[in-house]
Coordinates of C-alpha atoms in Angstrom, one line a residue:
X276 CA 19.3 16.9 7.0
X277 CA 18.3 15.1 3.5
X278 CA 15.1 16.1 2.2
X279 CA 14.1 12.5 1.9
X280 CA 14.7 9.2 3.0
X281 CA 14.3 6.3 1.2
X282 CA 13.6 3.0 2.8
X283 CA 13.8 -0.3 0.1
X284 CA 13.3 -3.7 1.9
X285 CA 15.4 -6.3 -0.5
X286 CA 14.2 -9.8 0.0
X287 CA 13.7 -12.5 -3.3
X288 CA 13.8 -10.1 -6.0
X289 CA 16.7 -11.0 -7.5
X290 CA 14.6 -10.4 -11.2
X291 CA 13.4 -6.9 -10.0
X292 CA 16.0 -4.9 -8.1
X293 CA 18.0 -3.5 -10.8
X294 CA 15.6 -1.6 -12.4
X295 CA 13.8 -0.3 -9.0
X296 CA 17.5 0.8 -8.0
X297 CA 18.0 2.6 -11.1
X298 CA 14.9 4.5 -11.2
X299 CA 15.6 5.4 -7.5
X300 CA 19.1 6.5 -7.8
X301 CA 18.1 9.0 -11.2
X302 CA 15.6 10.7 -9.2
X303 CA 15.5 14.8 -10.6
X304 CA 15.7 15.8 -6.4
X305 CA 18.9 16.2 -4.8
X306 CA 19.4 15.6 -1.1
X307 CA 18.2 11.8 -0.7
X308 CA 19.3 9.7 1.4
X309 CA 19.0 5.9 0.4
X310 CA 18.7 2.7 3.0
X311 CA 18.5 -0.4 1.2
X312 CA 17.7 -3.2 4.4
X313 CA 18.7 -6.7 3.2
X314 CA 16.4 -8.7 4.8
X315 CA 18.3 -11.9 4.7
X316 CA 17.8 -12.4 0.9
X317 CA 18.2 -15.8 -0.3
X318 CA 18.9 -15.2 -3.7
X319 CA 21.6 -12.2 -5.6
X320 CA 19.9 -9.3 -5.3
X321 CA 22.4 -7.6 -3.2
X322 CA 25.1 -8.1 -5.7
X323 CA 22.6 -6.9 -8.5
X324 CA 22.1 -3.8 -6.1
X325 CA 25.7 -3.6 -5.6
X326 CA 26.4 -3.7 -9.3
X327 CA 24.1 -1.1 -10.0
X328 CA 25.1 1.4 -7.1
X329 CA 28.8 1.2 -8.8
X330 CA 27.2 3.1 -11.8
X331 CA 25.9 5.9 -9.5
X332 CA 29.6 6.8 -8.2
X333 CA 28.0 10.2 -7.5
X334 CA 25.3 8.8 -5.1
X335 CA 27.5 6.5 -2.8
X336 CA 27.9 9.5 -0.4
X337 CA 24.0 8.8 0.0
X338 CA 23.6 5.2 0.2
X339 CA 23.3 3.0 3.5
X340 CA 22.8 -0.3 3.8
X341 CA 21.8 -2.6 6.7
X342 CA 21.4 -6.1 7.0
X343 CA 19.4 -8.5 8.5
X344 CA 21.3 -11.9 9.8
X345 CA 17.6 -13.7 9.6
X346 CA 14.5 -12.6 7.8
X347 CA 12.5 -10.7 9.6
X348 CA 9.9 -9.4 7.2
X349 CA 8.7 -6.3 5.5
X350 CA 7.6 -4.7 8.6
X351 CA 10.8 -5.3 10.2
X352 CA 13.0 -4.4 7.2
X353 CA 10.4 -0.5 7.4
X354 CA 11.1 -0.1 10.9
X355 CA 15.0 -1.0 10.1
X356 CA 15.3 1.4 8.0
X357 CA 12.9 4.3 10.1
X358 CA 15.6 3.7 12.7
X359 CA 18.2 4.8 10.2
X360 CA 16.5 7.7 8.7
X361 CA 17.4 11.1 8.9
X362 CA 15.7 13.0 6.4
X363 CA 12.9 15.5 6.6
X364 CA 10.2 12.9 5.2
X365 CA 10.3 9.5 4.7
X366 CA 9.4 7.1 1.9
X367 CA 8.9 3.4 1.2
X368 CA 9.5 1.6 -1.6
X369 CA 8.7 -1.6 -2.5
X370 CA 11.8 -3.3 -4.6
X371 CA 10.1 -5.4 -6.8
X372 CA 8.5 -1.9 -8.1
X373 CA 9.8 1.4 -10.2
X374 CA 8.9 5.4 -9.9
X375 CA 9.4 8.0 -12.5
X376 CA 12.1 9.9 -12.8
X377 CA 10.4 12.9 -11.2
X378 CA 8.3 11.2 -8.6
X379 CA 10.2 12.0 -5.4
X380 CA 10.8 16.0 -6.4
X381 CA 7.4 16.7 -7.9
X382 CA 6.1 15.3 -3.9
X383 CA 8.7 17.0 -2.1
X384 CA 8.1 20.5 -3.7
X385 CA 4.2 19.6 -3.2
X386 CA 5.0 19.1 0.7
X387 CA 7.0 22.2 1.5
X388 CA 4.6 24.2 -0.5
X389 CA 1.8 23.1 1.9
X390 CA 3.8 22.8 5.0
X391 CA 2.2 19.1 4.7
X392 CA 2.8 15.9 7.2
X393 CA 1.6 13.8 4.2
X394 CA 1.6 13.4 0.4
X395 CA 0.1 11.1 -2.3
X396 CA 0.0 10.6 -5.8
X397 CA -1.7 8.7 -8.2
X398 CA -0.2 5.7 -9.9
X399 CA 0.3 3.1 -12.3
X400 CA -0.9 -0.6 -12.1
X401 CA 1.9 -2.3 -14.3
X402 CA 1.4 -5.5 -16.0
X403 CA 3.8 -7.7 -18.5
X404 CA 3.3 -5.5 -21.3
X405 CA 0.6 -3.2 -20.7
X406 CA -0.8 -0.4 -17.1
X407 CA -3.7 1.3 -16.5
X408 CA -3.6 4.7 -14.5
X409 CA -5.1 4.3 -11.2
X410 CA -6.4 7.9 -9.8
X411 CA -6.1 8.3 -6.6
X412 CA -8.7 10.8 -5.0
X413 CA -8.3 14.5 -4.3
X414 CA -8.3 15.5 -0.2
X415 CA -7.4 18.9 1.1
X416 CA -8.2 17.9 4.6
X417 CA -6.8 15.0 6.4
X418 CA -10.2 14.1 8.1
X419 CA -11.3 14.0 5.0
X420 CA -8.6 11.8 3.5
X421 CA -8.6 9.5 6.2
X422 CA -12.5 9.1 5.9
X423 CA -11.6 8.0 2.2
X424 CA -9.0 5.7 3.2
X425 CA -11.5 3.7 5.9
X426 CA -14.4 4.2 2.8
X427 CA -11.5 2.2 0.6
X428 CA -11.7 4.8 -2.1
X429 CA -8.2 6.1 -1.3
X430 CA -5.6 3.1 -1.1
X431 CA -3.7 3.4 2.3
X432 CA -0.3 1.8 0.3
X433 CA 2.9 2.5 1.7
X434 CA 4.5 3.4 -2.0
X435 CA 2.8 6.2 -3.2
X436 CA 3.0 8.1 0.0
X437 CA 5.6 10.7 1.2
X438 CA 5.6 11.3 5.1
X439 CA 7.3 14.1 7.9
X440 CA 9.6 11.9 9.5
X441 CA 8.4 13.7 12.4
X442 CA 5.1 12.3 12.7
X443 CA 6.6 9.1 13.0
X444 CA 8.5 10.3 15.9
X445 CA 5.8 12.1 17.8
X446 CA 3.2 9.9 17.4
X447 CA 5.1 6.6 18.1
X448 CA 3.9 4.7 14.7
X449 CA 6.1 1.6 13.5
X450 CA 5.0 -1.5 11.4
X451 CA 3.9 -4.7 12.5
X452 CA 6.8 -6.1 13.1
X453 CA 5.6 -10.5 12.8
X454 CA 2.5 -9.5 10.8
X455 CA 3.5 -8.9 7.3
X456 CA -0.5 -9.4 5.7
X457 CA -2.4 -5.8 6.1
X458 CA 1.2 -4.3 7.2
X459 CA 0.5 -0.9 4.8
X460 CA -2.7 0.0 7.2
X461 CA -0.1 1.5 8.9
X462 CA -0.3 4.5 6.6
X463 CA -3.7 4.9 8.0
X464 CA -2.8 5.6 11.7
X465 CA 0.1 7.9 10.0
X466 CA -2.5 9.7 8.0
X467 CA -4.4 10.3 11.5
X468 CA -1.6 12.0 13.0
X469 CA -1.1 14.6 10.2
X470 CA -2.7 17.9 10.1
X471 CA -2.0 19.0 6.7
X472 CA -2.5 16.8 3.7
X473 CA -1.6 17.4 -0.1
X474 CA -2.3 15.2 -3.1
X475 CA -0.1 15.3 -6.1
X476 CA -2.4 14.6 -9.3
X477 CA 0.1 12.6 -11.2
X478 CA 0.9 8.9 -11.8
X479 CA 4.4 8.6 -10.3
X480 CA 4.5 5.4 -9.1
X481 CA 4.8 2.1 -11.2
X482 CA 3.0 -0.9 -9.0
X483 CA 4.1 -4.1 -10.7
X484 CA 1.5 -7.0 -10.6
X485 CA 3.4 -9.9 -10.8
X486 CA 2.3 -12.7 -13.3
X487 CA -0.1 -15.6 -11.8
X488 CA 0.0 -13.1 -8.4
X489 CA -3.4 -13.6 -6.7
X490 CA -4.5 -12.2 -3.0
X491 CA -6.6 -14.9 -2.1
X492 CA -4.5 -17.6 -3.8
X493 CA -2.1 -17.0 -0.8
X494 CA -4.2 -16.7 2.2
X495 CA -2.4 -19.1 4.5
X496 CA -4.1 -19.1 7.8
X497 CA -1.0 -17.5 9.4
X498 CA -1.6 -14.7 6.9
X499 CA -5.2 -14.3 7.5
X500 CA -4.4 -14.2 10.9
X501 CA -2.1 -11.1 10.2
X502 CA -5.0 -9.6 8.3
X503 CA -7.0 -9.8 11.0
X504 CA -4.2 -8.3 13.8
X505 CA -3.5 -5.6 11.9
X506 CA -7.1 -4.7 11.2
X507 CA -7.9 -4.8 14.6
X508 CA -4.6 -2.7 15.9
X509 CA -5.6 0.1 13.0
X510 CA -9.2 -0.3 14.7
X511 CA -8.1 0.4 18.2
X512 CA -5.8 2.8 17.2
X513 CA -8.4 5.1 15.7
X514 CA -11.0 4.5 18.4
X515 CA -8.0 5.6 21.3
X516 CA -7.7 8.6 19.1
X517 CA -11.4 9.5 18.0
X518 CA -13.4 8.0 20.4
X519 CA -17.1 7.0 18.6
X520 CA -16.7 9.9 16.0
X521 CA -15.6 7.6 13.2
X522 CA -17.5 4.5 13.9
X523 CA -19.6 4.3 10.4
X524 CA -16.1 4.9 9.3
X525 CA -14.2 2.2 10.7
X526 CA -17.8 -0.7 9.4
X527 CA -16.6 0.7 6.4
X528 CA -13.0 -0.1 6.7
X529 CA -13.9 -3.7 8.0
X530 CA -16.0 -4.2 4.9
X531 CA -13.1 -2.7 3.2
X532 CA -10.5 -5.3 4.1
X533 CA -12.3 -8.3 3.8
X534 CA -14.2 -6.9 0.4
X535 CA -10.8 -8.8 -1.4
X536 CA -12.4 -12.6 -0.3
X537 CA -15.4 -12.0 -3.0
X538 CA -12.6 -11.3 -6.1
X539 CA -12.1 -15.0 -5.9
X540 CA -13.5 -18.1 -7.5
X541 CA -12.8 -19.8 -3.7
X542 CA -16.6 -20.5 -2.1
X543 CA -14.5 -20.4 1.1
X544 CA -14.0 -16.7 1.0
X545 CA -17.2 -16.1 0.7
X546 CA -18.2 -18.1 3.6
X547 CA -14.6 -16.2 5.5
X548 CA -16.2 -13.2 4.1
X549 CA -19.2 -14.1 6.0
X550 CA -17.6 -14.7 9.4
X551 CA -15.1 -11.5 9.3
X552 CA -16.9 -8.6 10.8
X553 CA -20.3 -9.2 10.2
X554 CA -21.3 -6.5 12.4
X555 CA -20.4 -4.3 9.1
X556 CA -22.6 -5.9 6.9
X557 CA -25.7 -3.1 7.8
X558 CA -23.4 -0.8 6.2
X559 CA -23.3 -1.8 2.6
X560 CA -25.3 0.1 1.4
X561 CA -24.4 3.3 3.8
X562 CA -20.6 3.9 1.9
X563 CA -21.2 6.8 -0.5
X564 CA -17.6 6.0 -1.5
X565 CA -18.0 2.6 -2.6
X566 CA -19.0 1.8 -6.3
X567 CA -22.3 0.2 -7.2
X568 CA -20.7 -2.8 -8.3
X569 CA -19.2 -3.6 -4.9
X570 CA -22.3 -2.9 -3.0
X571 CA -24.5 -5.4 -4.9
X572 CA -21.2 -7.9 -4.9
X573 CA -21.1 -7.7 -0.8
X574 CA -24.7 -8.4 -0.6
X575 CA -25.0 -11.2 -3.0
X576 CA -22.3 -12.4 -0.4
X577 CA -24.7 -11.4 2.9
X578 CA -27.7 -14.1 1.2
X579 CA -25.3 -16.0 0.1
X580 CA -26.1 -16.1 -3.4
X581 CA -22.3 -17.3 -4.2
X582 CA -23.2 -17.7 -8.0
X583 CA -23.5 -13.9 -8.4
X584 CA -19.6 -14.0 -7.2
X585 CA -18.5 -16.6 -9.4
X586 CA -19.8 -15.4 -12.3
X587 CA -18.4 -11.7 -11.6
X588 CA -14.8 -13.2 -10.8
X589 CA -14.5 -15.0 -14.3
X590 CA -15.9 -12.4 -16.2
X591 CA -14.1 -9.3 -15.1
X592 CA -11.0 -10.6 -13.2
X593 CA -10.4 -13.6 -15.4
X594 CA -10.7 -12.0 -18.2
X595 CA -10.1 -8.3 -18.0
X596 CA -6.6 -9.0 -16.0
X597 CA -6.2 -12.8 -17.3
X598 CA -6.4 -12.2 -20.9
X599 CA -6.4 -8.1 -21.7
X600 CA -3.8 -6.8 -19.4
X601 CA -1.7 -9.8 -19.2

C-alpha cells in the first residue's frame, strides 16, 4: 500500500503544471502514488506533464493517469482519482499550485505519529512576486477543529489537508460532482468523520493567487447556485450527524460563506449578502472566532450602510493586494 495518494485534477493550466509536477514528483517521502486526471484539457498541459514525468524516470513506477473524454469538473476529476487511490491517506492538489519539498513527509510522519484521520498545515498565499504566510490554527481535537472550520477561522481547503483514505470509505464522502463553487466544504464533512486530528505548524503549501483573480468578479448565477447546494448539503450533513448540538456552529458557517460578497465593490453582493441566510445575521456578534473587523463589516451590511463596504474594499483589498502584493 503507498503511504499516500496524490490526486492532481489537470484542466487549462497549460502555464502552471510544470512546476506543480515537479515539486510533486521531488517530494523527500517515498511510497507515493501519483494520479494525474485529465479532465478534458483544452490546452497542452498533458504534454507539459508528460515532458516533465520523463525527467523523473525513477517515479513512472508510481504514476497513473486517467482521462476524462468530456470535462466534468474538479469534483469529478477528485472523485476520479478517489476511485483510483490506493494509498493509506489521500491528498489533493490543485495544479495551478506548488508544495515544498518536504510537505507531504513532514504530514505523513505527523499522521502516524498520532494515529490521525486528518492533518493540516499552514501555508503560503503566493502572489507575482511576493507571499505572506497564512497560519492556520492549532486543534488537538476534531470537535474542536471542526467548530473552527464552521467559525471560518480554520480554512476547510482541500490542499493543505492530508486524509485516511479510510474515512472516505466508511463514511461514504465524495465531491459534488456538477457543483464545482463551495466544492472544498467537503473537507468539512471529512473532518466530522475523523476522531483524531493533528496540525502540522509549518507553511508547506504554496496557494497561487492568480493575477486579476477575484471571487465575486465570477459569480455567475450557475456558480452561486453551486454555492448555495453545497452549503446546504454540508448543512444537512452535519445536522444528520449532530442533531441540534452544533446549530450556533453551523449560523456561523452560513455567515462564513456568504461573508466573501462584502470584499467587493459590487452593491449587489451586499444586497445577495442580505438575502443568503439571514436567519444568521443574530449571530454576528456571537463568533468568538471571527475578527473585529469582519463583525462590524457584516453589520454595516445588516443596516445597509453599503458605504462602510465600499470604502473598506478599496482601501484594504485594492490596495493592500492591488498594489503591495501584486
Amino acid at each position: 500500500m503507498p503511504k499516500v495518494s496524490v490526486i492532481v485534477p489537470i484542466y487549462g493550466v497549460e502555464k502552471y503544471i510544470e512546476r506543480c509536477a515537479v515539486s510533486l514528483l521531488e517530494q523527500t517521502l517515498d511510497g507515493i502514488e501519483y494520479i494525474f486526471v485529465d479532465d478534458a484539457t483544452p490546452d497542452g498541459s498533458m504534454n507539459v506533464l508528460g515532458n516533465v514525468l520523463q525527467r523523473y524516470t525513477m517515479r513512472s513506477g508510481f504514476v497513473r493517469i486517467a482521462r476524462h473524454e468530456i470535462n466534468k469538473g474538479l469534483p469529478a476529476a477528485r472523485n476520479t482519482g478517489l476511485s483510483l487511490a490506493s494509498g493509506e491517506y489521500v491528498f489533493h492538489c490543485d495544479s495551478d499550485d506548488y508544495l515544498e519539498p518536504e510537505m507531504l513527509e513532514k504530514m505523513y510522519v505527523a499522521a502516524k505519529e498520532n494515529d490521525a484521520d486528518f492533518v493540516w498545515c499552514d501555508w503560503y498565499l503566493t502572489f507575482g512576486h511576493k507571499e505572506r504566510y497564512m497560519k492556520e490554527p492549532h486543534f488537538t481535537e476534531p470537535t474542536g477543529y471542526l467548530k473552527g472550520m464552521l467559525a471560518g477561522c480554520a480554512k476547510y481547503n482541500v490542499w493543505n489537508k492530508l486524509a485516511r483514505k479510510r474515512i472516505y470509505d466508511e463514511s461514504s464522502v465524495m465531491f459534488p460532482e456538477g457543483h464545482s463553487m463551495g466544492e472544498d466544504m467537503t473537507m468539512i464533512c471529512l473532518a466530522a468523520c475523523s476522531s483524531k486530528v493533528v496540525h502540522v505548524p509549518a507553511p508547506l503549501y504554496h496557494y497561487v493567487k492568480r493575477e486579476g483573480e477575484a471571487f465575486t468578479n465570477s459569480l455567475s448565477p450557475s456558480k452561486l447556485s453551486d454555492i448555495k447546494y453545497n452549503v446546504n448539503n454540508t448543512v444537512t450533513f452535519l445536522e444528520r450527524m449532530f442533531m441540534d448540538c452544533l446549530s450556533e456552529d453551523i449560523a456561523f458557517f452560513k455567515l462564513s460563506t456568504k461573508y466573501p460578497f462584502l470584499i467587493s465593490a459590487d452593491s449587489e453582493m451586499y444586497r445577495l449578502w442580505n438575502e443568503w441566510y439571514p436567519e444568521a445575521n443574530d449571530y454576528i456578534w456571537k463568533n468568538p472566532q471571527a475578527s473585529f473587523r469582519r463583525k462590524v463589516l457584516e453589520t454595516a451590511a445588516k443596516i445597509k450602510m453599503f458605504i462602510v463596504l465600499k470604502i473598506h474594499y478599496r482601501l484594504v483589498y485594492s490596495f493592500i493586494y492591488g498594489v503591495i502584493y501584486r
